[in-house]
GROMACS .gro file of C-alpha atoms in nm:
model
  173
    1MET     CA    1  -0.139  -1.809   2.723
    2ALA     CA    2  -0.122  -1.438   2.861
    3SER     CA    3  -0.444  -1.352   3.047
    4ALA     CA    4  -0.461  -1.015   2.860
    5THR     CA    5  -0.552  -1.016   2.479
    6LEU     CA    6  -0.533  -0.745   2.217
    7ILE     CA    7  -0.719  -0.799   1.891
    8VAL     CA    8  -0.697  -0.547   1.615
    9CYS     CA    9  -1.005  -0.515   1.380
   10CYS     CA   10  -0.874  -0.355   1.050
   11GLY     CA   11  -0.981  -0.289   0.710
   12LEU     CA   12  -1.108  -0.028   0.493
   13PRO     CA   13  -1.409   0.190   0.587
   14GLY     CA   14  -1.726   0.054   0.544
   15VAL     CA   15  -1.646  -0.296   0.542
   16GLY     CA   16  -1.791  -0.355   0.872
   17LYS     CA   17  -1.527  -0.339   1.130
   18SER     CA   18  -1.742  -0.201   1.371
   19ALA     CA   19  -1.979  -0.476   1.390
   20ALA     CA   20  -1.691  -0.739   1.384
   21SER     CA   21  -1.517  -0.555   1.677
   22ALA     CA   22  -1.846  -0.532   1.883
   23HIS     CA   23  -1.914  -0.895   1.860
   24LEU     CA   24  -1.552  -0.968   1.968
   25THR     CA   25  -1.581  -0.735   2.263
   26GLU     CA   26  -1.899  -0.892   2.381
   27ARG     CA   27  -1.766  -1.231   2.342
   28LEU     CA   28  -1.434  -1.177   2.523
   29SER     CA   29  -1.614  -0.956   2.777
   30GLY     CA   30  -1.361  -0.693   2.702
   31VAL     CA   31  -1.324  -0.318   2.621
   32ARG     CA   32  -1.351  -0.177   2.265
   33TYR     CA   33  -1.188   0.146   2.146
   34ARG     CA   34  -1.273   0.293   1.805
   35SER     CA   35  -1.060   0.539   1.636
   36ASP     CA   36  -1.363   0.737   1.487
   37VAL     CA   37  -1.491   0.786   1.877
   38ILE     CA   38  -1.133   0.883   1.976
   39ARG     CA   39  -1.067   1.106   1.707
   40LYS     CA   40  -1.389   1.305   1.775
   41GLN     CA   41  -1.311   1.316   2.161
   42LEU     CA   42  -0.968   1.457   2.077
   43PHE     CA   43  -1.086   1.692   1.782
   44PRO     CA   44  -1.447   1.779   1.807
   45ASP     CA   45  -1.451   1.902   1.447
   46PRO     CA   46  -1.192   1.683   1.288
   47GLU     CA   47  -1.012   1.793   0.969
   48TYR     CA   48  -0.860   1.429   0.923
   49THR     CA   49  -0.491   1.571   0.896
   50ALA     CA   50  -0.195   1.354   0.949
   51ALA     CA   51  -0.121   1.501   1.293
   52GLU     CA   52  -0.497   1.410   1.407
   53THR     CA   53  -0.432   1.056   1.268
   54ALA     CA   54  -0.116   1.035   1.462
   55ALA     CA   55  -0.273   1.166   1.799
   56THR     CA   56  -0.572   0.940   1.749
   57TYR     CA   57  -0.355   0.630   1.719
   58ASP     CA   58  -0.149   0.713   1.990
   59GLU     CA   59  -0.433   0.757   2.235
   60LEU     CA   60  -0.585   0.438   2.091
   61LEU     CA   61  -0.278   0.243   2.182
   62THR     CA   62  -0.235   0.425   2.515
   63ARG     CA   63  -0.585   0.323   2.615
   64ALA     CA   64  -0.535  -0.026   2.521
   65ARG     CA   65  -0.203  -0.061   2.700
   66ALA     CA   66  -0.347   0.050   3.030
   67ASP     CA   67  -0.617  -0.205   2.996
   68LEU     CA   68  -0.402  -0.490   2.891
   69GLU     CA   69  -0.166  -0.437   3.181
   70ALA     CA   70  -0.480  -0.456   3.394
   71GLY     CA   71  -0.554  -0.798   3.239
   72SER     CA   72  -0.829  -0.719   3.025
   73ALA     CA   73  -0.929  -0.827   2.662
   74VAL     CA   74  -0.908  -0.506   2.417
   75VAL     CA   75  -1.030  -0.469   2.085
   76LEU     CA   76  -0.922  -0.208   1.855
   77ASP     CA   77  -1.151  -0.092   1.579
   78ALA     CA   78  -0.946   0.122   1.299
   79THR     CA   79  -0.806   0.096   0.962
   80PHE     CA   80  -0.462   0.008   1.065
   81LYS     CA   81  -0.387   0.068   0.709
   82THR     CA   82  -0.001   0.065   0.752
   83LYS     CA   83   0.228  -0.196   0.861
   84ARG     CA   84   0.379   0.049   1.092
   85LEU     CA   85   0.063   0.091   1.282
   86ARG     CA   86  -0.016  -0.266   1.302
   87ASP     CA   87   0.362  -0.322   1.432
   88ARG     CA   88   0.300  -0.074   1.711
   89ALA     CA   89  -0.008  -0.262   1.818
   90ALA     CA   90   0.187  -0.587   1.820
   91THR     CA   91   0.446  -0.401   2.043
   92VAL     CA   92   0.186  -0.284   2.293
   93ALA     CA   93   0.077  -0.630   2.319
   94ARG     CA   94   0.397  -0.790   2.375
   95GLU     CA   95   0.519  -0.531   2.630
   96SER     CA   96   0.202  -0.589   2.801
   97ASN     CA   97   0.249  -0.962   2.799
   98ALA     CA   98  -0.080  -1.003   2.592
   99ALA     CA   99  -0.192  -1.231   2.326
  100PHE     CA  100  -0.231  -1.043   1.985
  101GLU     CA  101  -0.433  -1.129   1.687
  102VAL     CA  102  -0.516  -0.918   1.378
  103VAL     CA  103  -0.866  -0.950   1.211
  104HIS     CA  104  -0.881  -0.826   0.860
  105VAL     CA  105  -1.251  -0.748   0.783
  106VAL     CA  106  -1.305  -0.736   0.433
  107CYS     CA  107  -1.652  -0.687   0.206
  108ASP     CA  108  -1.759  -0.702  -0.140
  109PRO     CA  109  -1.725  -0.358  -0.297
  110ASP     CA  110  -2.111  -0.358  -0.392
  111VAL     CA  111  -2.214  -0.428  -0.041
  112VAL     CA  112  -1.973  -0.154   0.091
  113GLU     CA  113  -2.113   0.111  -0.165
  114THR     CA  114  -2.470   0.021  -0.043
  115ARG     CA  115  -2.389   0.012   0.326
  116ILE     CA  116  -2.206   0.353   0.321
  117GLU     CA  117  -2.483   0.525   0.121
  118ASN     CA  118  -2.756   0.404   0.346
  119ARG     CA  119  -2.567   0.485   0.675
  120THR     CA  120  -2.749   0.692   0.940
  121ASP     CA  121  -2.638   0.820   1.270
  122SER     CA  122  -2.264   0.670   1.215
  123VAL     CA  123  -2.002   0.806   1.422
  124SER     CA  124  -1.778   0.741   1.117
  125ASP     CA  125  -1.742   1.040   0.861
  126ALA     CA  126  -1.590   0.811   0.584
  127ASP     CA  127  -1.781   0.804   0.260
  128LEU     CA  128  -1.704   0.620  -0.054
  129ARG     CA  129  -1.436   0.870  -0.172
  130VAL     CA  130  -1.240   0.818   0.170
  131HIS     CA  131  -1.311   0.434   0.120
  132TYR     CA  132  -1.137   0.422  -0.194
  133LEU     CA  133  -0.855   0.655  -0.086
  134VAL     CA  134  -0.783   0.418   0.184
  135LYS     CA  135  -0.793   0.131  -0.040
  136GLU     CA  136  -0.517   0.288  -0.253
  137SER     CA  137  -0.276   0.326   0.046
  138PHE     CA  138  -0.375   0.004   0.249
  139GLU     CA  139  -0.058  -0.181   0.306
  140SER     CA  140  -0.076  -0.575   0.273
  141ILE     CA  141  -0.091  -0.749   0.586
  142GLU     CA  142   0.223  -0.980   0.633
  143CYS     CA  143   0.189  -1.110   0.981
  144ASP     CA  144  -0.057  -1.408   1.058
  145HIS     CA  145  -0.404  -1.274   1.078
  146VAL     CA  146  -0.768  -1.397   1.038
  147VAL     CA  147  -0.980  -1.263   0.761
  148ILE     CA  148  -1.336  -1.207   0.795
  149ASP     CA  149  -1.569  -1.175   0.505
  150ASN     CA  150  -1.847  -0.934   0.605
  151SER     CA  151  -2.042  -0.936   0.273
  152ASN     CA  152  -2.335  -1.134   0.390
  153SER     CA  153  -2.559  -1.117   0.705
  154LEU     CA  154  -2.445  -0.989   1.060
  155ASP     CA  155  -2.513  -1.352   1.187
  156ALA     CA  156  -2.261  -1.521   0.910
  157THR     CA  157  -2.019  -1.254   1.026
  158ARG     CA  158  -2.061  -1.353   1.399
  159ARG     CA  159  -2.035  -1.739   1.298
  160GLN     CA  160  -1.721  -1.672   1.108
  161LEU     CA  161  -1.583  -1.464   1.412
  162ASP     CA  162  -1.659  -1.745   1.663
  163ARG     CA  163  -1.509  -2.027   1.441
  164SER     CA  164  -1.183  -1.823   1.361
  165MET     CA  165  -1.144  -1.692   1.723
  166LEU     CA  166  -1.228  -1.987   1.917
  167GLY     CA  167  -0.871  -2.155   1.936
  168LEU     CA  168  -0.674  -1.820   1.965
  169VAL     CA  169  -0.849  -1.718   2.285
  170PRO     CA  170  -0.992  -2.018   2.434
  171SER     CA  171  -0.992  -1.890   2.809
  172ARG     CA  172  -1.248  -1.622   2.700
  173LEU     CA  173  -1.468  -1.748   2.430
   0.00000   0.00000   0.00000
């Protein structure tokens, strides 16, 4: 197995990608890059245009590549709503001789609604309207991937992640 690892935590806004990616990053002793944070570093008052999104993913993958080439574990936290974006991440992993995994975080819609409505001090600007817009355009994941249901407690999500990822990156978990 490659010494570097790239894990893409993808899914709709509000499903709990950040909670999942934080846990994986800790377990892998890796580095995490969040699209919400990078977007605001690049665009302090983002307008969420296609050009901003493209620049955000370019930077996300550039940072990931640098760390992967140094042998690190990297967890990316972003919607990765298109096959093209997921393929780009897979290419970065392959070209960096890194292991690659997609973790699709899902959550019951009622739970998502409650969580989004109760968010405080979140770096994400996504509201329910954005959640449903992304849902309409989220392309099915056709590559091998792990599905994590984040509808219950954080501890339950962490247990799922540990069970699902244990055999994939055994040298780090």
